[in-house]
Amino acid sequence: MAYEIEEGGVDDIDRIVDQVRERHAEQDEPFCLENATVRDLYDALPEGVIRPYVCRVDGSYSGGFVTVEFGGRAIRWVGAAKPSVDLPVNDLLDWAYVTDAMERGVTTYDLAGANNQRIAQFKAKFAPELVPYYALENGNRTMTALSKLYGTLRS
């Protein structure tokens, strides 16, 4: 099984986002990000801020993700859905991205998804340095109640 990993372009964004949407649907999870939003950001932001990376196995798309890169930091924003091939596609993508990003001066890479147990287990194998984060919510009574209801429904 031959594979190739490369930084893609705007044309790869749809396939990446569609794959994530399909994976969420398989798990009966909502997914609200529109392909056009990611494409618009790719086009509107300075070159290199939005970076799609793709893995092709035997010439066919097998997986990918989109990162946001700025100020020496990178976040794997969307993608890295479970691939349909028997190959550690996401590990290979992460390694290729990290080695490329280091050459560009990136010093921090956030795989995102800290509050999801499955994702946290995946991230743990990289022996990361834990960095706390905080969330602050403020709103009127109605918005606070709706936010709490939404959080309850999501869990």
PDB file of C-alpha atoms in Angstrom:
ATOM      1  CA  MET A   1       0.000   0.000   0.000  1.00  0.00           C
ATOM      2  CA  ALA A   2       1.673   3.218  -1.171  1.00  0.00           C
ATOM      3  CA  TYR A   3       0.791   6.503   0.486  1.00  0.00           C
ATOM      4  CA  GLU A   4       1.630  10.135  -0.114  1.00  0.00           C
ATOM      5  CA  ILE A   5       1.163  13.074   2.250  1.00  0.00           C
ATOM      6  CA  GLU A   6       1.225  16.647   1.042  1.00  0.00           C
ATOM      7  CA  GLU A   7       0.043  20.114   1.820  1.00  0.00           C
ATOM      8  CA  GLY A   8      -3.070  20.513  -0.250  1.00  0.00           C
ATOM      9  CA  GLY A   9      -4.936  23.492  -1.565  1.00  0.00           C
ATOM     10  CA  VAL A  10      -8.368  25.001  -1.495  1.00  0.00           C
ATOM     11  CA  ASP A  11      -9.697  22.098  -3.601  1.00  0.00           C
ATOM     12  CA  ASP A  12      -8.862  19.626  -0.814  1.00  0.00           C
ATOM     13  CA  ILE A  13     -10.870  21.506   1.811  1.00  0.00           C
ATOM     14  CA  ASP A  14     -14.248  20.158   0.654  1.00  0.00           C
ATOM     15  CA  ARG A  15     -13.110  16.530   0.870  1.00  0.00           C
ATOM     16  CA  ILE A  16     -11.649  17.047   4.356  1.00  0.00           C
ATOM     17  CA  VAL A  17     -14.732  18.804   5.735  1.00  0.00           C
ATOM     18  CA  ASP A  18     -17.092  16.322   4.048  1.00  0.00           C
ATOM     19  CA  GLN A  19     -15.207  13.393   5.614  1.00  0.00           C
ATOM     20  CA  VAL A  20     -15.548  14.955   9.074  1.00  0.00           C
ATOM     21  CA  ARG A  21     -19.249  15.634   8.489  1.00  0.00           C
ATOM     22  CA  GLU A  22     -19.744  11.968   7.476  1.00  0.00           C
ATOM     23  CA  ARG A  23     -17.893  10.757  10.579  1.00  0.00           C
ATOM     24  CA  HIS A  24     -20.061  12.934  12.819  1.00  0.00           C
ATOM     25  CA  ALA A  25     -23.203  11.606  11.110  1.00  0.00           C
ATOM     26  CA  GLU A  26     -22.055   8.010  11.757  1.00  0.00           C
ATOM     27  CA  GLN A  27     -21.925   8.877  15.465  1.00  0.00           C
ATOM     28  CA  ASP A  28     -25.205  10.853  15.441  1.00  0.00           C
ATOM     29  CA  GLU A  29     -23.245  13.978  16.357  1.00  0.00           C
ATOM     30  CA  PRO A  30     -24.010  17.422  14.942  1.00  0.00           C
ATOM     31  CA  PHE A  31     -21.500  19.137  12.689  1.00  0.00           C
ATOM     32  CA  CYS A  32     -22.196  22.769  11.853  1.00  0.00           C
ATOM     33  CA  LEU A  33     -19.109  23.899   9.950  1.00  0.00           C
ATOM     34  CA  GLU A  34     -19.790  24.693   6.305  1.00  0.00           C
ATOM     35  CA  ASN A  35     -17.243  23.916   3.592  1.00  0.00           C
ATOM     36  CA  ALA A  36     -17.643  27.457   2.260  1.00  0.00           C
ATOM     37  CA  THR A  37     -16.563  28.924   5.610  1.00  0.00           C
ATOM     38  CA  VAL A  38     -13.250  27.079   5.511  1.00  0.00           C
ATOM     39  CA  ARG A  39     -12.705  27.911   1.828  1.00  0.00           C
ATOM     40  CA  ASP A  40     -13.517  31.584   2.460  1.00  0.00           C
ATOM     41  CA  LEU A  41     -10.987  31.734   5.299  1.00  0.00           C
ATOM     42  CA  TYR A  42      -8.378  30.023   3.113  1.00  0.00           C
ATOM     43  CA  ASP A  43      -8.920  32.700   0.463  1.00  0.00           C
ATOM     44  CA  ALA A  44      -9.281  35.702   2.809  1.00  0.00           C
ATOM     45  CA  LEU A  45      -6.467  35.139   5.304  1.00  0.00           C
ATOM     46  CA  PRO A  46      -2.786  35.603   4.484  1.00  0.00           C
ATOM     47  CA  GLU A  47      -1.194  32.691   2.638  1.00  0.00           C
ATOM     48  CA  GLY A  48      -0.165  29.888   4.985  1.00  0.00           C
ATOM     49  CA  VAL A  49      -2.578  30.642   7.828  1.00  0.00           C
ATOM     50  CA  ILE A  50      -5.057  27.958   6.712  1.00  0.00           C
ATOM     51  CA  ARG A  51      -3.217  24.800   5.649  1.00  0.00           C
ATOM     52  CA  PRO A  52      -5.003  21.666   4.403  1.00  0.00           C
ATOM     53  CA  TYR A  53      -2.901  18.488   4.595  1.00  0.00           C
ATOM     54  CA  VAL A  54      -4.001  15.316   2.805  1.00  0.00           C
ATOM     55  CA  CYS A  55      -3.023  11.665   2.666  1.00  0.00           C
ATOM     56  CA  ARG A  56      -3.590   9.682  -0.500  1.00  0.00           C
ATOM     57  CA  VAL A  57      -3.314   5.903  -0.482  1.00  0.00           C
ATOM     58  CA  ASP A  58      -2.697   4.329  -3.876  1.00  0.00           C
ATOM     59  CA  GLY A  59      -3.625   7.692  -5.399  1.00  0.00           C
ATOM     60  CA  SER A  60      -6.995   8.044  -3.632  1.00  0.00           C
ATOM     61  CA  TYR A  61      -7.865  10.477  -0.846  1.00  0.00           C
ATOM     62  CA  SER A  62      -7.828   8.690   2.525  1.00  0.00           C
ATOM     63  CA  GLY A  63      -7.733  11.471   5.078  1.00  0.00           C
ATOM     64  CA  GLY A  64      -6.738  14.972   5.874  1.00  0.00           C
ATOM     65  CA  PHE A  65      -7.025  17.929   8.167  1.00  0.00           C
ATOM     66  CA  VAL A  66      -6.954  21.699   8.092  1.00  0.00           C
ATOM     67  CA  THR A  67      -4.675  23.613  10.428  1.00  0.00           C
ATOM     68  CA  VAL A  68      -4.638  27.237  11.469  1.00  0.00           C
ATOM     69  CA  GLU A  69      -1.069  28.509  11.750  1.00  0.00           C
ATOM     70  CA  PHE A  70      -0.065  31.885  13.171  1.00  0.00           C
ATOM     71  CA  GLY A  71       2.589  33.425  15.385  1.00  0.00           C
ATOM     72  CA  GLY A  72       4.677  30.266  15.692  1.00  0.00           C
ATOM     73  CA  ARG A  73       1.641  28.240  16.780  1.00  0.00           C
ATOM     74  CA  ALA A  74      -0.570  25.775  14.966  1.00  0.00           C
ATOM     75  CA  ILE A  75      -3.964  24.248  15.732  1.00  0.00           C
ATOM     76  CA  ARG A  76      -5.359  21.201  13.978  1.00  0.00           C
ATOM     77  CA  TRP A  77      -8.733  22.806  13.406  1.00  0.00           C
ATOM     78  CA  VAL A  78     -10.871  20.368  11.431  1.00  0.00           C
ATOM     79  CA  GLY A  79     -10.273  16.911  10.020  1.00  0.00           C
ATOM     80  CA  ALA A  80      -8.412  13.805  11.082  1.00  0.00           C
ATOM     81  CA  ALA A  81     -11.582  11.732  10.855  1.00  0.00           C
ATOM     82  CA  LYS A  82     -11.239   7.973  11.140  1.00  0.00           C
ATOM     83  CA  PRO A  83      -9.938   6.747   7.771  1.00  0.00           C
ATOM     84  CA  SER A  84     -11.392   3.817   5.849  1.00  0.00           C
ATOM     85  CA  VAL A  85      -7.992   2.226   5.147  1.00  0.00           C
ATOM     86  CA  ASP A  86      -5.843   0.023   7.378  1.00  0.00           C
ATOM     87  CA  LEU A  87      -3.062   2.563   7.772  1.00  0.00           C
ATOM     88  CA  PRO A  88      -2.377   5.055  10.605  1.00  0.00           C
ATOM     89  CA  VAL A  89      -3.330   7.944   8.335  1.00  0.00           C
ATOM     90  CA  ASN A  90      -3.793  10.517  11.102  1.00  0.00           C
ATOM     91  CA  ASP A  91      -0.478   9.664  12.757  1.00  0.00           C
ATOM     92  CA  LEU A  92       1.280   9.981   9.400  1.00  0.00           C
ATOM     93  CA  LEU A  93      -0.460  13.283   8.693  1.00  0.00           C
ATOM     94  CA  ASP A  94       0.458  14.677  12.111  1.00  0.00           C
ATOM     95  CA  TRP A  95       4.101  13.658  11.707  1.00  0.00           C
ATOM     96  CA  ALA A  96       4.354  15.162   8.220  1.00  0.00           C
ATOM     97  CA  TYR A  97       2.664  18.354   9.360  1.00  0.00           C
ATOM     98  CA  VAL A  98       4.835  18.728  12.475  1.00  0.00           C
ATOM     99  CA  THR A  99       8.085  18.231  10.572  1.00  0.00           C
ATOM    100  CA  ASP A 100       7.009  20.744   7.895  1.00  0.00           C
ATOM    101  CA  ALA A 101       5.764  23.230  10.498  1.00  0.00           C
ATOM    102  CA  MET A 102       9.012  23.064  12.478  1.00  0.00           C
ATOM    103  CA  GLU A 103      10.878  24.134   9.342  1.00  0.00           C
ATOM    104  CA  ARG A 104       8.570  27.178   9.188  1.00  0.00           C
ATOM    105  CA  GLY A 105       9.341  28.066  12.817  1.00  0.00           C
ATOM    106  CA  VAL A 106       6.204  26.652  14.443  1.00  0.00           C
ATOM    107  CA  THR A 107       6.951  25.703  18.060  1.00  0.00           C
ATOM    108  CA  THR A 108       3.491  24.736  19.380  1.00  0.00           C
ATOM    109  CA  TYR A 109       0.981  22.307  17.860  1.00  0.00           C
ATOM    110  CA  ASP A 110      -2.458  21.871  19.416  1.00  0.00           C
ATOM    111  CA  LEU A 111      -4.360  18.786  18.296  1.00  0.00           C
ATOM    112  CA  ALA A 112      -7.545  20.379  19.739  1.00  0.00           C
ATOM    113  CA  GLY A 113     -10.453  18.416  21.188  1.00  0.00           C
ATOM    114  CA  ALA A 114      -9.256  18.435  24.812  1.00  0.00           C
ATOM    115  CA  ASN A 115     -12.671  17.712  26.292  1.00  0.00           C
ATOM    116  CA  ASN A 116     -13.291  14.555  24.279  1.00  0.00           C
ATOM    117  CA  GLN A 117     -12.052  11.377  25.975  1.00  0.00           C
ATOM    118  CA  ARG A 118     -11.282   9.502  22.732  1.00  0.00           C
ATOM    119  CA  ILE A 119      -9.297  12.414  21.382  1.00  0.00           C
ATOM    120  CA  ALA A 120      -7.517  12.912  24.701  1.00  0.00           C
ATOM    121  CA  GLN A 121      -6.421   9.250  24.636  1.00  0.00           C
ATOM    122  CA  PHE A 122      -5.085   9.713  21.092  1.00  0.00           C
ATOM    123  CA  LYS A 123      -3.193  12.844  22.150  1.00  0.00           C
ATOM    124  CA  ALA A 124      -1.714  11.170  25.243  1.00  0.00           C
ATOM    125  CA  LYS A 125       0.542   8.920  23.156  1.00  0.00           C
ATOM    126  CA  PHE A 126       2.559  11.974  22.102  1.00  0.00           C
ATOM    127  CA  ALA A 127       3.658  12.693  25.722  1.00  0.00           C
ATOM    128  CA  PRO A 128       2.377  16.261  25.548  1.00  0.00           C
ATOM    129  CA  GLU A 129       3.044  19.078  27.946  1.00  0.00           C
ATOM    130  CA  LEU A 130      -0.290  19.844  29.582  1.00  0.00           C
ATOM    131  CA  VAL A 131      -1.392  23.443  29.340  1.00  0.00           C
ATOM    132  CA  PRO A 132      -4.529  24.553  31.191  1.00  0.00           C
ATOM    133  CA  TYR A 133      -7.201  26.495  29.411  1.00  0.00           C
ATOM    134  CA  TYR A 134     -10.110  28.481  30.729  1.00  0.00           C
ATOM    135  CA  ALA A 135     -13.530  29.287  29.364  1.00  0.00           C
ATOM    136  CA  LEU A 136     -15.584  32.246  30.465  1.00  0.00           C
ATOM    137  CA  GLU A 137     -19.210  32.619  29.586  1.00  0.00           C
ATOM    138  CA  ASN A 138     -21.269  35.718  30.155  1.00  0.00           C
ATOM    139  CA  GLY A 139     -24.743  36.574  28.998  1.00  0.00           C
ATOM    140  CA  ASN A 140     -28.210  37.545  30.035  1.00  0.00           C
ATOM    141  CA  ARG A 141     -30.389  35.075  31.905  1.00  0.00           C
ATOM    142  CA  THR A 142     -32.016  33.680  28.765  1.00  0.00           C
ATOM    143  CA  MET A 143     -28.711  33.115  26.967  1.00  0.00           C
ATOM    144  CA  THR A 144     -27.161  31.537  30.063  1.00  0.00           C
ATOM    145  CA  ALA A 145     -30.121  29.143  30.373  1.00  0.00           C
ATOM    146  CA  LEU A 146     -29.935  28.256  26.670  1.00  0.00           C
ATOM    147  CA  SER A 147     -26.181  27.697  26.912  1.00  0.00           C
ATOM    148  CA  LYS A 148     -26.627  25.355  29.884  1.00  0.00           C
ATOM    149  CA  LEU A 149     -29.417  23.485  28.090  1.00  0.00           C
ATOM    150  CA  TYR A 150     -27.240  23.115  24.997  1.00  0.00           C
ATOM    151  CA  GLY A 151     -24.345  21.830  27.114  1.00  0.00           C
ATOM    152  CA  THR A 152     -26.630  19.292  28.766  1.00  0.00           C
ATOM    153  CA  LEU A 153     -27.997  18.092  25.433  1.00  0.00           C
ATOM    154  CA  ARG A 154     -24.482  17.742  23.969  1.00  0.00           C
ATOM    155  CA  SER A 155     -23.258  15.526  26.828  1.00  0.00           C
TER     156      SER A 155
END
